[in-house]
Coordinates of C-alpha atoms and ligand atoms in Angstrom, one line a residue:
X1 CA 0.0 0.0 0.0
X2 CA 1.4 3.4 -0.9
X3 CA 0.7 6.5 1.2
X4 CA -1.6 7.8 -1.5
X5 CA -4.1 5.0 -0.9
X6 CA -4.4 5.7 2.8
X7 CA -7.7 7.2 3.8
X8 CA -7.7 11.0 4.0
X9 CA -8.8 12.4 7.4
X10 CA -12.5 13.2 7.5
X11 CA -13.5 16.8 8.4
X12 CA -17.0 17.8 9.3
X13 CA -18.4 21.2 10.4
X14 CA -21.6 23.2 10.3
X15 CA -22.9 26.7 10.8
X16 CA -26.3 28.0 11.7
X17 CA -27.9 30.0 8.9
X18 CA -29.6 32.4 11.2
X19 CA -29.4 35.8 9.6
X20 CA -26.1 37.2 8.5
X21 CA -22.7 35.5 8.5
X22 CA -20.3 37.4 10.7
X23 CA -16.6 38.1 10.5
X24 CA -16.3 35.9 13.6
X25 CA -17.8 33.0 11.7
X26 CA -15.5 33.7 8.8
X27 CA -12.2 33.9 10.7
X28 CA -13.1 31.4 13.4
X29 CA -14.4 28.6 11.1
X30 CA -15.1 29.3 7.5
X31 CA -11.5 30.2 6.5
X32 CA -10.4 26.8 7.8
X33 CA -13.3 25.1 6.0
X34 CA -12.0 26.4 2.7
X35 CA -8.3 25.8 3.5
X36 CA -8.9 22.2 4.6
X37 CA -10.7 21.1 1.4
X38 CA -7.5 20.2 -0.5
X39 CA -5.9 18.1 2.1
X40 CA -8.9 16.4 3.8
X41 CA -12.1 14.7 3.0
X42 CA -14.5 17.5 4.0
X43 CA -18.3 17.5 4.5
X44 CA -20.1 20.7 5.5
X45 CA -23.6 21.6 6.5
X46 CA -26.0 24.4 7.2
X47 CA -27.4 23.6 10.6
X48 CA -31.0 24.8 10.0
X49 CA -32.5 22.3 12.5
X50 CA -30.4 24.1 15.2
X51 CA -31.9 27.5 14.4
X52 CA -35.4 26.7 15.5
X53 CA -34.3 26.5 19.2
X54 CA -34.9 30.2 18.8
X55 CA -38.2 31.3 17.2
X56 CA -37.8 32.1 13.4
X57 CA -40.0 34.0 11.0
X58 CA -40.8 31.4 8.2
X59 CA -40.1 33.6 5.1
X60 CA -37.0 35.1 6.7
X61 CA -35.8 31.6 7.7
X62 CA -36.1 30.4 4.0
X63 CA -34.2 33.4 2.7
X64 CA -31.5 33.1 5.4
X65 CA -30.8 29.5 4.4
X66 CA -30.4 30.4 0.8
X67 CA -28.4 33.5 1.6
X68 CA -26.0 31.6 3.8
X69 CA -25.7 28.7 1.3
X70 CA -24.8 31.1 -1.5
X71 CA -22.4 33.1 0.7
X72 CA -20.5 29.9 1.7
X73 CA -20.0 29.0 -1.9
X74 CA -18.8 32.5 -2.6
X75 CA -16.3 32.2 0.3
X76 CA -14.8 29.1 -1.5
X77 CA -16.7 26.1 -0.2
X78 CA -16.7 23.9 -3.2
X79 CA -19.4 21.3 -3.2
X80 CA -17.7 19.4 -6.1
X81 CA -15.0 18.6 -3.6
X82 CA -16.7 18.9 -0.3
X83 CA -20.4 18.0 -0.1
X84 CA -22.2 21.0 1.5
X85 CA -25.8 20.2 2.4
X86 CA -28.7 21.5 4.4
X87 CA -29.1 19.6 7.6
X88 CA -32.9 19.1 7.5
X89 CA -32.5 17.4 4.1
X90 CA -30.7 14.5 5.7
X91 CA -33.1 12.7 8.1
X92 CA -30.4 10.7 9.9
X93 CA -29.4 13.8 11.9
X94 CA -32.7 14.1 13.8
X95 CA -32.8 10.3 14.2
X96 CA -29.4 9.9 15.7
X97 CA -30.0 13.0 17.8
X98 CA -32.9 11.3 19.5
X99 CA -30.8 8.3 20.2
X100 CA -27.9 10.3 21.6
X101 CA -30.4 12.2 23.8
X102 CA -30.8 8.9 25.6
X103 CA -27.0 8.7 26.2
X104 CA -26.5 12.3 27.4
X105 CA -27.0 13.2 31.0
X106 CA -29.2 16.1 32.3
X107 CA -26.3 17.2 34.4
X108 CA -23.8 17.6 31.6
X109 CA -26.3 19.5 29.4
X110 CA -27.0 21.8 32.3
X111 CA -23.3 22.9 32.3
X112 CA -23.3 24.1 28.7
X113 CA -22.5 27.8 28.7
X114 CA -24.3 28.4 25.5
X115 CA -27.5 27.0 27.0
X116 CA -27.1 29.3 30.0
X117 CA -26.5 32.4 27.8
X118 CA -29.3 31.6 25.4
X119 CA -31.8 30.8 28.1
X120 CA -31.1 34.2 29.6
X121 CA -31.5 36.0 26.3
X122 CA -34.7 34.2 25.4
X123 CA -36.2 33.7 28.8
X124 CA -39.7 33.5 27.4
X125 CA -38.8 30.4 25.3
X126 CA -36.4 28.1 27.2
X127 CA -37.5 25.0 25.2
X128 CA -36.3 21.4 25.4
X129 CA -34.5 21.8 22.0
X130 CA -32.3 24.5 23.4
X131 CA -31.3 22.3 26.2
X132 CA -30.7 19.1 24.2
X133 CA -29.0 21.0 21.3
X134 CA -25.6 19.4 22.0
X135 CA -27.0 16.0 21.3
X136 CA -28.0 17.1 17.8
X137 CA -24.6 18.7 17.2
X138 CA -23.0 15.4 18.4
X139 CA -25.1 13.5 15.9
X140 CA -24.1 15.9 13.1
X141 CA -20.4 15.1 13.8
X142 CA -20.5 11.4 14.7
X143 CA -22.7 10.4 11.7
X144 CA -19.7 11.2 9.4
X145 CA -17.0 9.5 11.6
X146 CA -15.2 12.9 11.6
X147 CA -11.6 13.1 12.7
X148 CA -11.5 16.9 12.9
X149 CA -14.1 19.6 13.4
X150 CA -13.0 23.2 12.4
X151 CA -14.8 25.6 14.8
X152 CA -14.2 28.8 16.7
X153 CA -13.3 28.6 20.4
X154 CA -16.9 29.0 21.6
X155 CA -17.7 25.5 20.3
X156 CA -15.0 23.7 22.3
X157 CA -17.4 22.8 25.0
X158 CA -19.8 21.2 22.5
X159 CA -17.0 19.2 21.1
X160 CA -16.1 18.0 24.5
X161 CA -19.6 16.7 25.2
X162 CA -19.6 15.1 21.7
X163 CA -16.5 13.2 22.6
X164 CA -17.9 12.2 26.0
X165 CA -21.1 10.9 24.6
X166 CA -19.3 9.0 21.8
X167 CA -16.9 7.4 24.3
X168 CA -19.8 6.5 26.6
X169 CA -21.6 4.9 23.6
X170 CA -18.5 3.1 22.4
X171 CA -17.9 1.9 26.0
X172 CA -21.2 0.1 25.9
X173 CA -21.4 -1.2 22.3
X174 CA -17.9 -1.3 21.0
X175 CA -16.3 0.9 18.4
X176 CA -19.3 2.6 16.7
X177 CA -18.1 6.3 16.6
X178 CA -14.8 7.9 15.8
X179 CA -13.8 10.3 18.6
X180 CA -13.4 13.7 16.9
X181 CA -11.0 16.6 17.7
X182 CA -11.8 20.3 17.6
X183 CA -9.7 22.2 15.1
X184 CA -9.5 25.8 16.3
X185 CA -7.4 28.5 14.5
X186 CA -4.4 29.9 16.2
X187 CA -5.5 33.5 15.7
X188 CA -9.0 34.9 15.7
X189 CA -10.4 31.7 17.4
X190 CA -12.6 34.1 19.3
X191 CA -13.3 37.4 17.5
X192 CA -14.6 39.9 20.0
X193 CA -17.3 42.6 19.6
X194 CA -15.7 45.8 18.3
X195 CA -17.8 47.8 20.8
X196 CA -17.5 45.5 23.8
X197 CA -14.2 43.5 23.4
X198 CA -14.8 41.4 26.4
X199 CA -17.7 39.7 24.7
X200 CA -17.6 37.6 21.5
X201 CA -18.7 39.2 18.2
X202 CA -22.2 37.9 17.6
X203 CA -25.2 38.7 15.5
X204 CA -27.2 39.2 18.7
X205 CA -25.0 42.1 19.6
X206 CA -27.4 45.0 20.5
X207 CA -24.9 47.6 19.2
X208 CA -24.8 47.3 15.4
X209 CA -21.2 48.7 15.3
X210 CA -20.0 45.7 17.4
X211 CA -20.5 43.1 14.7
X212 CA -19.1 43.1 11.2
X213 CA -21.0 41.0 8.5
X214 CA -19.4 39.5 5.5
X215 CA -21.9 41.3 3.3
X216 CA -21.4 44.7 4.9
X217 CA -20.5 47.3 2.2
X218 CA -16.7 48.2 2.4
X219 CA -17.4 51.7 3.7
X220 CA -19.6 50.3 6.5
X221 CA -16.8 47.8 7.4
X222 CA -14.2 50.6 7.6
X223 CA -16.6 52.8 9.6
X224 CA -17.2 50.0 12.1
X225 CA -13.5 49.5 12.6
X226 CA -12.8 53.3 12.9
X227 CA -15.3 53.3 15.8
X228 CA -13.9 50.2 17.5
X229 CA -13.4 50.6 21.3
X230 CA -9.7 50.6 22.2
X231 CA -7.8 52.0 25.3
X232 CA -5.8 55.0 26.4
X233 CA -2.3 53.5 26.0
X234 CA -2.0 54.7 22.3
X235 CA 0.5 52.0 21.4
X236 CA -0.2 49.1 19.1
X237 CA 1.0 46.2 21.1
X238 CA -0.5 42.9 22.3
X239 CA -0.8 42.9 26.2
X240 CA -3.1 41.9 29.0
X241 CA -5.9 44.4 29.6
X242 CA -5.8 45.7 26.0
X243 CA -8.8 43.7 24.8
X244 CA -9.8 46.0 22.0
X245 CA -6.3 46.2 20.5
X246 CA -5.7 42.5 21.0
X247 CA -8.8 41.8 19.1
X248 CA -7.9 44.1 16.2
X249 CA -4.4 42.5 16.1
X250 CA -5.9 39.0 16.0
X251 CA -8.2 40.0 13.1
X252 CA -5.4 41.8 11.2
X253 CA -3.0 38.9 11.8
X254 CA -5.6 36.3 10.6
X255 CA -6.3 38.3 7.4
X256 CA -2.7 39.3 6.5
X257 CA -0.8 36.4 7.9
X258 CA 1.5 38.8 9.8
X259 CA 2.7 37.9 13.2
X260 CA 2.0 40.1 16.3
X261 CA 5.6 41.2 16.3
X262 CA 5.4 42.3 12.6
X263 CA 2.2 44.2 13.4
X264 CA 3.8 46.0 16.4
X265 CA 6.7 47.2 14.3
X266 CA 4.5 48.1 11.3
X267 CA 2.6 50.5 13.6
X268 CA 5.4 51.6 15.9
X269 CA 5.0 55.4 16.5
X270 CA 1.7 55.5 14.7
X271 CA -1.7 56.2 16.4
X272 CA -4.7 53.9 16.9
X273 CA -6.5 55.8 14.1
X274 CA -4.0 54.6 11.5
X275 CA -4.2 51.0 12.8
X276 CA -8.0 50.9 12.9
X277 CA -8.1 52.3 9.3
X278 CA -5.6 49.6 8.2
X279 CA -7.5 46.8 9.8
X280 CA -10.8 48.0 8.3
X281 CA -9.3 48.2 4.8
X282 CA -7.7 44.8 5.1
X283 CA -11.0 43.2 6.0
X284 CA -12.9 45.1 3.3
X285 CA -10.4 44.0 0.7
X286 CA -10.5 40.4 1.8
X287 CA -14.3 40.4 1.6
X288 CA -14.7 42.4 -1.7
X289 CA -14.3 39.4 -4.1
X290 CA -16.5 37.2 -1.9
X291 CA -19.2 39.9 -2.1
X292 CA -18.9 40.1 -5.8
X293 CA -19.1 36.3 -6.3
X294 CA -22.1 36.2 -3.9
X295 CA -24.0 38.7 -6.1
X296 CA -23.3 36.5 -9.1
X297 CA -24.7 33.3 -7.6
X298 CA -27.3 34.3 -5.1
X299 CA -30.1 34.4 -7.6
X300 CA -29.1 31.3 -9.5
X301 CA -31.6 29.1 -7.7
X302 CA -31.1 26.2 -10.1
X303 CA -27.3 26.1 -9.4
X304 CA -27.8 26.4 -5.6
X305 CA -30.5 23.6 -5.7
X306 CA -28.3 21.3 -7.8
X307 CA -25.4 21.8 -5.3
X308 CA -27.4 21.2 -2.1
X309 CA -29.5 18.3 -3.5
X310 CA -26.4 16.4 -4.7
X311 CA -24.6 17.0 -1.4
X312 CA -27.6 15.8 0.6
X313 CA -27.8 12.5 -1.4
X314 CA -24.1 11.9 -0.6
X315 CA -24.5 12.9 3.0
X316 CA -27.5 10.6 3.4
X317 CA -25.7 7.6 2.1
X318 CA -22.7 8.1 4.3
X319 CA -24.6 8.9 7.5
X320 CA -27.1 6.1 7.0
X321 CA -24.3 3.6 7.5
X322 CA -23.4 5.0 10.9
X323 CA -27.0 5.3 12.0
X324 CA -27.7 1.7 11.0
X325 CA -24.6 0.5 12.8
X326 CA -25.6 2.4 16.0
X327 CA -29.2 1.2 15.8
X328 CA -28.2 -2.4 15.3
X329 CA -25.9 -2.4 18.3
X330 CA -28.6 -0.9 20.5
X331 CA -31.0 -3.7 19.5
X332 CA -33.3 -2.1 17.0
X333 CA -34.5 -4.3 14.1
X334 CA -33.4 -2.7 10.8
X335 CA -36.0 -2.5 8.0
Ligands
TYM1 P1 -22.5 29.1 15.0 O1 -23.5 29.1 13.8 O2 -22.9 30.0 16.1 O3 -21.1 29.6 14.5 C1 -20.5 29.0 13.3 C2 -19.0 28.9 13.5 O4 -18.4 30.2 13.7 C3 -17.7 30.2 14.9 N1 -17.8 31.5 15.5 C4 -16.8 32.3 15.9 N2 -15.4 32.1 15.8 C5 -14.7 33.1 16.2 N3 -15.1 34.3 16.8 C6 -16.5 34.5 16.9 N4 -16.9 35.6 17.4 C7 -17.4 33.5 16.4 N5 -18.7 33.4 16.4 C8 -19.0 32.2 15.8 C9 -18.2 29.1 15.7 O5 -17.3 28.7 16.7 C10 -18.6 28.1 14.7 O6 -17.5 27.3 14.4 N6 -23.5 24.8 17.1 C11 -22.8 25.4 16.0 C12 -23.2 24.9 14.6 C13 -23.1 23.5 14.5 C14 -21.9 22.7 14.4 C15 -22.4 21.3 14.2 C16 -20.6 23.0 14.3 C17 -24.2 22.6 14.4 N7 -23.7 21.3 14.3 C18 -21.4 20.3 14.0 C19 -19.6 22.0 14.2 C20 -20.1 20.7 14.0 C21 -23.1 26.9 16.1 O7 -24.1 27.3 16.6 O8 -22.2 27.7 15.4

């Protein structure tokens, strides 16, 4: 056997298509999705089932899904190489999620910080789906026997519970699931709000200047960076307590590939104004071709449909094997 015939490592990841893809999504996850396509056997999804843990407006939900699908293609996800499907099109996800719910403990779900945050934000709708969400995410990953899961730092806890549930299941039934590893970028693993740099950049930010969207026009992006909260030190350097500058340095480093030391010398003797302008311009330039491509494909419904249908067929056949194996081990009679 030559090295070439060895199985490539499998990568799986997903993003919720709930209104606007952020710079955090892009730098924390999406950039790695695109990069990993050449080297690994990648499968990606839009996690639409996850979005209904928070109430969605039906027409808006439909357009959000297609917007996100087209935008991910525009960013470089290539469904010819890496199947990219819509989670609700592949019924194994909901099925395995139910099963894994029965192997996940109430106590471990109660410790999930995302559950605690979201149940505070949506106190009028703390539904069971919000609570058991990690079991669905575990199902997403385990169905594809993924080795690696490219995500931002905020998803580490969900990866841990996925591993715990898989190990528990394997402990009872033998080797059914591969135990996956989180693949988190070195810089920009946690992009912070530009207005409140102690909190993660998120579409639920109440201050619109805190969150940059991939489809924000270049002048809006530059304006948001110009308004970014910094400190009174007036020196571009990475240090404790300089959350705003540290965040901007992380973003700039992730986009340009420059190290923190390079960035510090590039801006030595210059003010924050120059630095913020440079970061804004770098982000706007990176996103410009993506925005252009998005405009070209968003309304090509036939093309989008062909991509997501073909991807779903592939995902269904791969994931069905894992689901059948798990069900057989448990004692179900397969049809
Ligand atoms: P979601 O949709 O909130 O975020 C999608 C991806 O973007 C990353 N991310 C960030 N990275 C850096 N800085 C930020 N401010 C930032 N905000 C978001 C997230 O870490 C994530 O990688 N539960 C998941 C979706 C999901 C999933 C899965 C992921 C469903 N099934 C299976 C991996 C595998 C979520 O809500 O991500």
